[in-house]
Short mmCIF file of C-alpha atoms in Angstrom, two decimals:
data_model
loop_
_atom_site.label_atom_id
_atom_site.label_comp_id
_atom_site.label_asym_id
_atom_site.label_seq_id
_atom_site.Cartn_x
_atom_site.Cartn_y
_atom_site.Cartn_z
CA UNK A 1 138.35 -38.89 113.59
CA UNK A 2 140.77 -36.60 111.97
CA UNK A 3 140.54 -38.46 108.69
CA UNK A 4 136.79 -38.45 108.91
CA UNK A 5 136.47 -34.71 109.31
CA UNK A 6 139.00 -34.22 106.55
CA UNK A 7 136.94 -36.38 104.20
CA UNK A 8 133.77 -34.59 105.18
CA UNK A 9 135.39 -31.26 104.44
CA UNK A 10 136.71 -32.56 101.16
CA UNK A 11 133.23 -33.71 100.19
CA UNK A 12 131.79 -30.27 100.78
CA UNK A 13 134.47 -28.60 98.72
CA UNK A 14 133.96 -30.95 95.81
CA UNK A 15 130.22 -30.45 95.92
CA UNK A 16 130.67 -26.72 95.94
CA UNK A 17 133.09 -26.82 93.04
CA UNK A 18 130.56 -28.76 91.02
CA UNK A 19 127.85 -26.24 91.83
CA UNK A 20 129.89 -23.18 91.06
CA UNK A 21 129.37 -22.89 87.31
CA UNK A 22 125.59 -22.68 87.67
CA UNK A 23 125.76 -20.38 90.68
CA UNK A 24 128.12 -17.90 89.13
CA UNK A 25 126.20 -18.01 85.89
CA UNK A 26 122.97 -17.14 87.66
CA UNK A 27 124.72 -14.35 89.54
CA UNK A 28 126.06 -12.93 86.26
CA UNK A 29 122.57 -12.85 84.79
CA UNK A 30 121.16 -11.07 87.82
CA UNK A 31 124.04 -8.64 87.98
CA UNK A 32 123.92 -7.70 84.31
CA UNK A 33 123.12 -4.04 84.12
CA UNK A 34 122.42 -2.44 80.82
CA UNK A 35 123.46 1.14 80.31
CA UNK A 36 121.32 3.78 78.67
CA UNK A 37 123.26 3.58 75.40
CA UNK A 38 123.68 -0.17 75.11
CA UNK A 39 124.82 -1.11 71.60
CA UNK A 40 126.52 -4.21 70.23
CA UNK A 41 129.57 -4.09 67.98
CA UNK A 42 127.50 -5.36 65.02
CA UNK A 43 124.90 -2.61 65.39
CA UNK A 44 127.57 0.04 65.92
CA UNK A 45 129.46 -1.03 62.79
CA UNK A 46 126.23 -1.09 60.77
CA UNK A 47 125.39 2.42 61.98
CA UNK A 48 128.84 3.66 60.93
CA UNK A 49 129.07 1.98 57.53
CA UNK A 50 125.42 1.76 56.52
CA UNK A 51 126.09 -1.87 55.65
CA UNK A 52 129.17 -1.30 53.46
CA UNK A 53 132.08 -3.74 53.89
CA UNK A 54 134.93 -3.02 56.29
CA UNK A 55 138.41 -4.17 55.27
CA UNK A 56 141.20 -4.83 57.72
CA UNK A 57 144.10 -2.71 56.52
CA UNK A 58 147.72 -2.03 57.41
CA UNK A 59 147.00 1.62 56.60
CA UNK A 60 145.22 1.86 59.92
CA UNK A 61 147.49 1.56 62.89
CA UNK A 62 145.99 1.05 66.31
CA UNK A 63 148.12 1.01 69.41
CA UNK A 64 146.89 -0.08 72.79
CA UNK A 65 148.71 -2.00 75.51
CA UNK A 66 148.64 -5.80 75.26
CA UNK A 67 148.18 -5.90 79.00
CA UNK A 68 146.29 -3.03 80.58
CA UNK A 69 147.57 -1.93 83.97
CA UNK A 70 144.11 -0.69 84.78
CA UNK A 71 140.93 -1.37 82.81
CA UNK A 72 139.55 2.04 83.74
CA UNK A 73 142.28 3.92 81.89
CA UNK A 74 143.53 2.21 78.73
CA UNK A 75 145.47 4.39 76.29
CA UNK A 76 144.43 4.01 72.65
CA UNK A 77 146.06 5.69 69.67
CA UNK A 78 144.90 5.46 66.06
CA UNK A 79 146.60 6.82 63.00
CA UNK A 80 145.67 6.33 59.36
CA UNK A 81 147.97 6.68 56.37
CA UNK A 82 146.52 9.45 54.24
CA UNK A 83 147.67 12.58 52.38
CA UNK A 84 144.76 14.44 54.06
CA UNK A 85 144.14 16.45 50.87
CA UNK A 86 140.76 17.82 49.78
CA UNK A 87 140.30 14.85 47.42
CA UNK A 88 141.89 12.12 49.47
CA UNK A 89 141.51 12.18 53.21
CA UNK A 90 140.16 10.33 56.20
CA UNK A 91 136.67 11.55 56.98
CA UNK A 92 136.33 9.85 60.34
CA UNK A 93 137.96 7.55 62.85
CA UNK A 94 135.63 5.46 64.99
CA UNK A 95 136.87 3.69 68.12
CA UNK A 96 134.91 0.75 69.52
CA UNK A 97 135.43 -1.33 72.67
CA UNK A 98 133.89 -4.53 71.32
CA UNK A 99 132.72 -6.06 74.59
CA UNK A 100 131.58 -3.00 76.46
CA UNK A 101 127.85 -2.58 77.06
CA UNK A 102 127.93 0.38 74.69
CA UNK A 103 130.75 -0.47 72.32
CA UNK A 104 131.07 3.07 71.01
CA UNK A 105 133.90 5.13 72.51
CA UNK A 106 134.30 8.02 70.09
CA UNK A 107 133.34 9.01 66.55
CA UNK A 108 135.93 11.50 65.34
CA UNK A 109 135.15 13.50 62.19
CA UNK A 110 138.35 14.87 60.70
CA UNK A 111 139.08 17.48 58.02
CA UNK A 112 142.10 18.03 55.72
CA UNK A 113 143.11 20.87 58.10
CA UNK A 114 144.17 18.18 60.59
CA UNK A 115 147.17 17.48 58.34
CA UNK A 116 147.40 13.99 59.76
CA UNK A 117 144.70 11.45 60.48
CA UNK A 118 145.41 10.72 64.11
CA UNK A 119 143.38 10.35 67.26
CA UNK A 120 144.37 9.45 70.79
CA UNK A 121 142.37 8.91 73.96
CA UNK A 122 141.91 6.63 77.00
CA UNK A 123 139.03 4.23 77.30
CA UNK A 124 137.40 2.08 79.96
CA UNK A 125 137.42 -1.63 79.21
CA UNK A 126 135.07 -3.76 81.28
CA UNK A 127 136.95 -6.96 80.49
CA UNK A 128 139.63 -8.44 78.24
CA UNK A 129 138.53 -7.62 74.69
CA UNK A 130 139.36 -6.31 71.22
CA UNK A 131 139.58 -2.60 70.62
CA UNK A 132 138.49 -1.82 67.07
CA UNK A 133 139.26 1.25 64.97
CA UNK A 134 137.35 1.95 61.77
CA UNK A 135 138.54 4.62 59.33
CA UNK A 136 136.02 6.16 57.00
CA UNK A 137 137.86 7.26 53.84
CA UNK A 138 136.82 10.11 51.53
CA UNK A 139 136.27 7.62 48.69
CA UNK A 140 133.54 5.96 50.73
CA UNK A 141 135.49 2.88 51.77
CA UNK A 142 135.99 1.66 55.33
CA UNK A 143 139.30 0.31 56.69
CA UNK A 144 139.93 -1.17 60.09
CA UNK A 145 142.44 -2.44 62.62
CA UNK A 146 141.98 -4.13 65.96
CA UNK A 147 143.99 -5.13 68.97
CA UNK A 148 143.29 -7.40 71.89
CA UNK A 149 143.82 -5.85 75.32
CA UNK A 150 144.09 -8.07 78.37
CA UNK A 151 142.54 -6.48 81.41
CA UNK A 152 144.05 -7.88 84.58
CA UNK A 153 143.50 -7.50 88.28
CA UNK A 154 145.85 -4.99 89.79
CA UNK A 155 147.92 -5.26 92.94
CA UNK A 156 147.04 -3.25 96.05
CA UNK A 157 143.66 -1.49 95.71
CA UNK B 1 133.89 21.43 84.01
CA UNK B 2 137.59 22.25 84.18
CA UNK B 3 139.49 21.94 80.92
CA UNK B 4 142.98 22.33 79.51
CA UNK B 5 144.44 22.54 76.01
CA UNK B 6 148.05 21.63 75.29
CA UNK B 7 149.86 22.21 72.01
CA UNK B 8 152.99 20.16 71.35
CA UNK B 9 155.78 20.88 70.65
CA UNK B 10 156.12 24.31 72.28
CA UNK B 11 157.72 25.88 69.25
CA UNK B 12 156.53 25.36 65.64
CA UNK B 13 156.43 27.00 62.22
CA UNK B 14 153.74 27.52 59.59
CA UNK B 15 153.30 24.20 57.79
CA UNK B 16 154.24 22.07 60.80
CA UNK B 17 151.86 19.49 62.17
CA UNK B 18 151.32 19.91 65.92
CA UNK B 19 149.53 17.73 68.43
CA UNK B 20 146.51 19.20 70.16
CA UNK B 21 145.57 17.61 73.48
CA UNK B 22 142.30 18.47 75.17
CA UNK B 23 141.63 17.41 78.75
CA UNK B 24 138.52 17.83 80.87
CA UNK B 25 137.69 17.05 84.47
CA UNK B 26 134.51 15.04 84.11
CA UNK B 27 133.09 11.99 85.94
CA UNK B 28 132.07 10.21 82.69
CA UNK B 29 129.45 8.17 84.55
CA UNK B 30 128.34 5.21 82.49
CA UNK B 31 124.86 4.94 84.01
CA UNK B 32 125.76 1.38 85.05
CA UNK B 33 127.68 2.00 88.26
CA UNK B 34 125.99 1.62 91.62
CA UNK B 35 126.58 4.15 94.34
CA UNK B 36 128.41 2.33 97.16
CA UNK B 37 126.38 4.01 99.91
CA UNK B 38 122.87 4.15 98.50
CA UNK B 39 122.99 1.08 96.24
CA UNK B 40 121.25 3.11 93.55
CA UNK B 41 122.52 3.36 90.00
CA UNK B 42 124.33 6.62 89.34
CA UNK B 43 122.70 8.24 86.29
CA UNK B 44 124.77 8.47 83.13
CA UNK B 45 126.75 11.71 82.96
CA UNK B 46 129.33 12.00 80.23
CA UNK B 47 130.74 14.37 77.63
CA UNK B 48 128.92 13.60 74.39
CA UNK B 49 130.17 16.26 72.01
CA UNK B 50 133.54 17.91 71.51
CA UNK B 51 134.19 20.29 68.63
CA UNK B 52 137.60 21.69 67.74
CA UNK B 53 137.63 24.91 65.70
CA UNK B 54 140.57 26.80 64.26
CA UNK B 55 139.83 30.48 63.61
CA UNK B 56 136.14 29.57 63.90
CA UNK B 57 136.34 26.97 61.13
CA UNK B 58 135.55 23.36 62.04
CA UNK B 59 138.74 21.35 62.43
CA UNK B 60 137.39 18.18 64.03
CA UNK B 61 134.01 17.18 65.43
CA UNK B 62 133.67 14.36 67.94
CA UNK B 63 130.76 12.39 69.26
CA UNK B 64 131.95 10.80 72.50
CA UNK B 65 130.50 8.13 74.78
CA UNK B 66 130.61 6.92 78.36
CA UNK B 67 133.33 4.38 77.51
CA UNK B 68 135.93 7.15 77.63
CA UNK B 69 137.89 7.20 80.88
CA UNK B 70 137.05 9.53 83.75
CA UNK B 71 138.71 12.92 83.18
CA UNK B 72 139.07 12.21 79.47
CA UNK B 73 141.94 13.18 77.22
CA UNK B 74 141.40 13.68 73.47
CA UNK B 75 144.31 14.21 71.09
CA UNK B 76 144.28 15.21 67.41
CA UNK B 77 146.67 16.77 64.89
CA UNK B 78 146.60 20.28 63.44
CA UNK B 79 148.50 21.47 60.40
CA UNK B 80 149.52 25.01 61.29
CA UNK B 81 148.28 27.29 58.49
CA UNK B 82 149.06 30.50 60.35
CA UNK B 83 148.49 32.35 63.59
CA UNK B 84 145.09 32.11 65.17
CA UNK B 85 142.92 30.71 67.89
CA UNK B 86 142.10 27.10 68.54
CA UNK B 87 138.77 26.77 70.27
CA UNK B 88 137.34 23.64 71.84
CA UNK B 89 133.64 23.40 72.65
CA UNK B 90 132.72 20.50 74.90
CA UNK B 91 129.21 19.54 75.97
CA UNK B 92 127.87 16.80 78.23
CA UNK B 93 124.58 14.88 78.22
CA UNK B 94 123.18 17.07 80.99
CA UNK B 95 123.60 20.14 78.80
CA UNK B 96 126.61 21.65 80.54
CA UNK B 97 129.02 23.16 78.04
CA UNK B 98 132.41 24.79 78.18
CA UNK B 99 134.52 26.73 75.72
CA UNK B 100 138.31 26.66 75.95
CA UNK B 101 140.78 28.52 73.75
CA UNK B 102 144.48 28.38 73.02
CA UNK B 103 146.57 30.67 70.84
CA UNK B 104 148.39 29.21 67.86
CA UNK B 105 151.54 31.29 67.41
CA UNK B 106 153.92 29.92 64.79
CA UNK B 107 157.48 31.27 64.79
CA UNK B 108 158.83 32.11 61.34
CA UNK C 1 124.71 -20.56 102.07
CA UNK C 2 127.57 -18.95 103.91
CA UNK C 3 129.60 -22.08 103.37
CA UNK C 4 128.84 -21.83 99.68
CA UNK C 5 130.06 -18.28 99.38
CA UNK C 6 133.26 -19.15 101.24
CA UNK C 7 133.77 -22.04 98.86
CA UNK C 8 133.20 -19.77 95.88
CA UNK C 9 135.69 -17.29 97.22
CA UNK C 10 138.30 -20.00 97.79
CA UNK C 11 137.68 -21.46 94.38
CA UNK C 12 138.02 -18.15 92.58
CA UNK C 13 141.14 -17.33 94.55
CA UNK C 14 142.67 -20.62 93.47
CA UNK C 15 141.66 -19.88 89.89
CA UNK C 16 143.32 -16.48 90.00
CA UNK C 17 146.48 -18.07 91.30
CA UNK C 18 146.53 -20.55 88.44
CA UNK C 19 145.96 -17.89 85.82
CA UNK C 20 148.72 -15.78 87.27
CA UNK C 21 151.09 -18.69 87.30
CA UNK C 22 150.36 -19.61 83.71
CA UNK C 23 150.37 -16.30 82.00
CA UNK C 24 153.28 -13.96 81.84
CA UNK C 25 151.82 -10.88 83.39
CA UNK C 26 154.66 -8.50 82.73
CA UNK C 27 153.98 -5.57 80.52
CA UNK C 28 156.29 -5.50 77.54
CA UNK C 29 158.49 -2.54 76.65
CA UNK C 30 155.95 -1.11 74.17
CA UNK C 31 153.20 -1.22 76.80
CA UNK C 32 155.41 0.51 79.31
CA UNK C 33 156.27 3.18 76.74
CA UNK C 34 152.57 3.82 76.13
CA UNK C 35 151.97 4.33 79.83
CA UNK C 36 155.05 6.55 80.13
CA UNK C 37 153.70 8.68 77.29
CA UNK C 38 150.48 9.19 79.24
CA UNK C 39 152.47 11.30 81.69
CA UNK C 40 152.50 14.05 79.07
CA UNK C 41 148.75 14.30 79.37
CA UNK C 42 148.22 13.94 83.06
CA UNK C 43 144.70 14.98 84.11
CA UNK C 44 146.26 16.08 87.42
CA UNK C 45 147.83 18.98 85.49
CA UNK C 46 144.43 20.66 85.81
CA UNK C 47 144.55 20.19 89.60
CA UNK C 48 148.06 21.62 89.76
CA UNK C 49 146.93 24.66 87.75
CA UNK C 50 144.09 25.17 90.23
CA UNK C 51 146.53 24.66 93.10
CA UNK C 52 148.58 27.58 91.77
CA UNK C 53 145.53 29.88 91.87
CA UNK C 54 144.61 28.70 95.36
CA UNK C 55 148.17 29.13 96.64
CA UNK C 56 148.56 32.60 95.18
CA UNK C 57 145.25 33.70 96.68
CA UNK C 58 145.95 32.22 100.10
CA UNK C 59 149.69 32.70 100.59
CA UNK C 60 151.82 33.64 97.58
CA UNK C 61 155.48 32.80 96.97
CA UNK C 62 156.88 35.83 98.82
CA UNK C 63 155.00 35.25 102.04
CA UNK C 64 155.78 31.52 101.87
CA UNK C 65 159.50 32.12 101.36
CA UNK C 66 159.49 34.66 104.21
CA UNK C 67 157.86 32.15 106.54
CA UNK C 68 160.54 29.60 105.61
CA UNK C 69 163.23 32.25 106.12
CA UNK C 70 164.56 32.01 102.56
CA UNK C 71 164.59 34.01 99.30
CA UNK C 72 161.91 33.38 96.66
CA UNK C 73 164.56 32.20 94.21
CA UNK C 74 165.57 29.45 96.64
CA UNK C 75 162.05 28.02 96.89
CA UNK C 76 162.61 25.16 94.40
CA UNK C 77 165.70 23.81 96.15
CA UNK C 78 164.09 24.19 99.57
CA UNK C 79 160.87 22.52 98.43
CA UNK C 80 162.91 19.57 97.12
CA UNK C 81 164.10 18.95 100.69
CA UNK C 82 160.80 18.40 102.51
CA UNK C 83 159.93 17.16 105.10
CA UNK C 84 162.42 19.48 106.83
CA UNK C 85 163.05 21.35 110.03
CA UNK C 86 161.22 24.67 109.82
CA UNK C 87 162.55 27.07 112.43
CA UNK C 88 159.21 28.83 112.88
CA UNK C 89 157.70 25.48 113.84
CA UNK C 90 160.63 24.24 115.88
CA UNK C 91 160.11 20.77 114.41
CA UNK C 92 160.24 18.72 111.24
CA UNK C 93 157.16 19.40 109.09
CA UNK C 94 155.83 18.24 105.76
CA UNK C 95 155.30 20.64 102.89
CA UNK C 96 151.55 20.61 103.53
CA UNK C 97 152.10 21.50 107.19
CA UNK C 98 154.37 24.36 106.15
CA UNK C 99 151.56 25.66 103.95
CA UNK C 100 149.21 25.54 106.94
CA UNK C 101 151.74 27.61 108.90
CA UNK C 102 152.05 30.14 106.09
CA UNK C 103 148.27 30.43 105.83
CA UNK C 104 148.07 31.05 109.58
CA UNK C 105 150.76 33.75 109.24
CA UNK C 106 148.57 35.47 106.67
CA UNK C 107 145.64 35.41 109.07
CA UNK C 108 143.79 33.14 106.65
CA UNK C 109 141.66 30.10 107.39
CA UNK C 110 143.96 27.09 107.71
CA UNK C 111 143.17 24.43 105.09
CA UNK C 112 142.88 20.89 106.46
CA UNK C 113 145.60 18.43 105.44
CA UNK C 114 143.10 16.11 103.75
CA UNK C 115 141.17 18.89 101.98
CA UNK C 116 141.06 19.00 98.18
CA UNK C 117 142.47 22.52 98.30
CA UNK C 118 145.50 21.38 100.27
CA UNK C 119 146.15 18.44 97.93
CA UNK C 120 146.10 20.79 94.94
CA UNK C 121 148.18 23.50 96.61
CA UNK C 122 150.82 21.10 97.90
CA UNK C 123 151.12 19.54 94.45
CA UNK C 124 151.60 22.97 92.88
CA UNK C 125 154.20 24.07 95.43
CA UNK C 126 156.02 20.74 95.11
CA UNK C 127 155.98 21.16 91.32
CA UNK C 128 158.02 24.37 91.74
CA UNK C 129 160.89 21.97 92.45
CA UNK C 130 160.38 19.91 89.27
CA UNK C 131 163.69 18.70 87.75
CA UNK C 132 165.49 19.54 91.00
CA UNK C 133 166.83 16.52 92.83
CA UNK C 134 165.42 15.47 96.19
CA UNK C 135 167.95 16.87 98.64
CA UNK C 136 166.50 15.84 102.00
CA UNK C 137 169.25 15.86 104.64
CA UNK C 138 168.45 13.43 107.43
CA UNK C 139 171.65 14.30 109.26
CA UNK C 140 171.11 18.06 109.12
CA UNK C 141 170.05 18.34 112.75
CA UNK C 142 168.95 16.40 115.78
CA UNK C 143 165.28 16.65 114.85
CA UNK C 144 165.82 15.17 111.37
CA UNK C 145 167.96 12.38 112.82
CA UNK C 146 165.18 11.53 115.23
CA UNK C 147 162.51 11.62 112.56
CA UNK C 148 164.35 9.37 110.10
CA UNK C 149 164.94 6.86 112.90
CA UNK C 150 161.27 6.99 113.85
CA UNK C 151 160.31 6.61 110.19
CA UNK C 152 162.49 3.56 109.74
CA UNK C 153 161.04 2.02 112.88
CA UNK C 154 157.48 2.58 111.60
CA UNK C 155 158.44 1.25 108.17
CA UNK C 156 159.76 -1.97 109.65
CA UNK C 157 157.26 -2.41 112.48
CA UNK C 158 154.95 -5.37 111.92
CA UNK C 159 151.46 -4.61 113.12
CA UNK C 160 147.78 -5.20 112.38
CA UNK C 161 145.84 -8.44 112.03
CA UNK C 162 148.32 -9.98 109.63
CA UNK C 163 151.50 -8.75 111.21
CA UNK C 164 152.56 -6.84 108.11
CA UNK C 165 154.91 -3.90 107.90
CA UNK C 166 155.68 -1.54 105.01
CA UNK C 167 158.86 -3.56 104.73
CA UNK C 168 156.88 -6.79 104.16
CA UNK C 169 156.18 -5.68 100.58
CA UNK C 170 158.81 -3.02 100.00
CA UNK C 171 162.04 -4.49 101.37
CA UNK C 172 165.06 -4.86 99.13
CA UNK C 173 164.78 -8.66 98.99
CA UNK C 174 161.14 -8.75 97.93
CA UNK C 175 160.75 -5.88 95.48
CA UNK C 176 160.17 -7.10 91.96
CA UNK C 177 158.05 -10.02 93.18
CA UNK C 178 154.53 -9.85 91.96
CA UNK C 179 151.31 -9.06 93.75
CA UNK C 180 148.86 -10.27 91.11
CA UNK C 181 150.19 -8.62 87.95
CA UNK C 182 152.04 -5.82 89.61
CA UNK C 183 155.68 -5.81 90.51
CA UNK C 184 156.18 -4.62 94.07
CA UNK C 185 158.01 -1.33 93.76
CA UNK C 186 161.23 -0.31 95.46
CA UNK C 187 160.10 3.05 96.82
CA UNK C 188 163.54 4.53 96.37
CA UNK C 189 164.44 3.30 92.87
CA UNK C 190 164.71 5.81 90.06
CA UNK C 191 161.77 4.10 88.37
CA UNK C 192 159.43 4.53 91.34
CA UNK C 193 161.02 7.40 93.28
CA UNK C 194 157.88 7.73 95.39
CA UNK C 195 158.70 10.99 97.08
CA UNK C 196 159.57 12.56 93.71
CA UNK C 197 156.39 11.42 91.96
CA UNK C 198 153.63 11.96 94.53
CA UNK C 199 151.20 13.77 94.56
CA UNK C 200 150.16 11.68 91.61
CA UNK C 201 147.06 11.02 89.55
CA UNK C 202 145.88 7.56 90.56
CA UNK C 203 144.08 5.90 87.68
CA UNK C 204 142.26 3.55 90.07
CA UNK C 205 140.77 6.58 91.83
CA UNK C 206 140.64 9.00 88.90
CA UNK C 207 142.01 11.62 91.24
CA UNK C 208 145.23 13.16 92.49
CA UNK C 209 146.45 11.71 95.78
CA UNK C 210 149.29 12.76 98.10
CA UNK C 211 152.10 10.48 99.33
CA UNK C 212 150.86 10.37 102.94
CA UNK C 213 147.29 9.67 101.83
CA UNK C 214 148.58 6.85 99.61
CA UNK C 215 150.49 5.40 102.55
CA UNK C 216 147.26 5.49 104.59
CA UNK C 217 145.47 3.60 101.81
CA UNK C 218 148.27 1.04 101.78
CA UNK C 219 147.92 0.58 105.54
CA UNK C 220 144.18 0.14 105.20
CA UNK C 221 144.63 -2.56 102.53
CA UNK C 222 147.17 -4.37 104.69
CA UNK C 223 144.81 -4.23 107.69
CA UNK C 224 147.00 -1.84 109.67
CA UNK C 225 145.51 0.99 111.69
CA UNK C 226 145.98 4.14 109.58
CA UNK C 227 148.44 6.65 110.97
CA UNK C 228 146.79 10.08 111.02
CA UNK C 229 147.97 12.65 108.46
CA UNK C 230 150.32 15.10 110.11
CA UNK C 231 151.08 12.82 113.07
CA UNK C 232 154.70 12.54 114.18
CA UNK C 233 154.75 8.93 113.00
CA UNK C 234 153.40 9.78 109.55
CA UNK C 235 155.84 12.67 109.15
CA UNK C 236 158.67 10.33 110.19
CA UNK C 237 157.55 7.79 107.62
CA UNK C 238 157.55 10.46 104.94
CA UNK C 239 161.07 11.53 105.98
CA UNK C 240 162.27 7.93 105.69
CA UNK C 241 160.58 7.33 102.32
CA UNK C 242 161.79 10.69 100.94
CA UNK C 243 165.32 9.80 102.03
CA UNK C 244 165.08 6.52 100.08
CA UNK C 245 164.38 8.51 96.90
CA UNK C 246 167.09 11.10 97.54
CA UNK C 247 168.86 12.25 94.37
CA UNK C 248 165.92 11.56 92.07
CA UNK C 249 164.54 14.55 90.16
CA UNK C 250 161.09 15.78 91.18
CA UNK C 251 158.35 15.09 88.62
CA UNK C 252 155.09 16.43 89.99
CA UNK C 253 152.36 15.40 89.35
CA UNK C 254 153.09 11.71 88.84
CA UNK C 255 150.81 9.18 87.19
CA UNK C 256 150.14 5.86 88.90
CA UNK C 257 148.03 2.82 88.27
#
């Protein structure tokens, strides 16, 4: 009897496990809420660059934690190597959270009076994803840097 | 909207680059979160524009989005060209705006 | 259907366990440094600034010092020793309770312990003691001795549906173990120093929270009945936890996950 009920229970669990992928998938679809400013990374980049190429560059440094303690408050710092002179400066720093519903976090338009091309803030990350920084240079080129941030489940509420 | 400007370090000279931190108390609602009690989606409510001016000249303009954390913090650099006033104008998508100022007082 | 949802829950729990086991969930030194740097820009600083205005309008440093029977210049050291025996009360009180007493002395409306105003004011007054070490003296008098004993008893008492105590997660032999990705903190260590770093801005709540309120939240999560703010048991618990962090410099407001 004991063995029987055990087997029965086991059967149910296995069946459930097999069903789970479709169930959770359906739930995800139903749950998906789109915000008022929904925009994909591709569209956001196109809007920033007007279709010009973006080059990954060591001149752009992006720091964010590898593991975020809390997805709601993730520190992000961007700095770009530049003399910040009238002729040679960083015109803008754009920060994107690539998997958020609206990937745009901030578009920061700098001037030579900043002295240094730096920007720091804290962003919300809905899930583990890349944070992308794009620097718009005064010569019309676009440089970038990205970092993956793992968003984990915290301890006690 | 409560705000705060911090200039770091405390003491600086003309020609130094200082860090300007701007903080605001703001819910930064994404427009995607459901109210726990009513089950209704809370409308988007976020700061969408922040302009930094030094002696009334534009230093940095920002377009910001709901992906910034609640009670956002924004930090930039300023090369101190002399004494003056740093002004920050912040506006949210519901039209509320606030102006905050801090004195820039270089020593020597 | 109910069976299904239970199965799903079990399955996802198992999955979480596996992920946790496989991945190293510790933050590296650079990550920790980034979070430490965030303390410089603590949104709770705005609450503390408002707390100063509220406190000055309601009580003021002179009236508060007078109520405590001390000089204004001794406020920081005195504040760093709460909860303490306040003669005017004839019992051990928390800093927030002492502010209620001072407000009553001024003939003002007494702010509730859980009110936003009180949270902000208590954080401001506690911040007067910043950089001063916690100097709580649990042997100072009979009342303090009783309260620390009561606090320890509450800390170690297993209760609620799961028979958990504060000690279940915060005892010396278990701290450092992980609950999901978080290391369980030793409340008294210099790194945590609970009593020296609360009220703190809690990132999960996007708001500043007091130590006793945080302890209530912890009880709720562990399925323990919440001890009321200001109750003898809660004050005792705060005495015990403050004593654990004795000697650590006050850093108000703190910043927590």
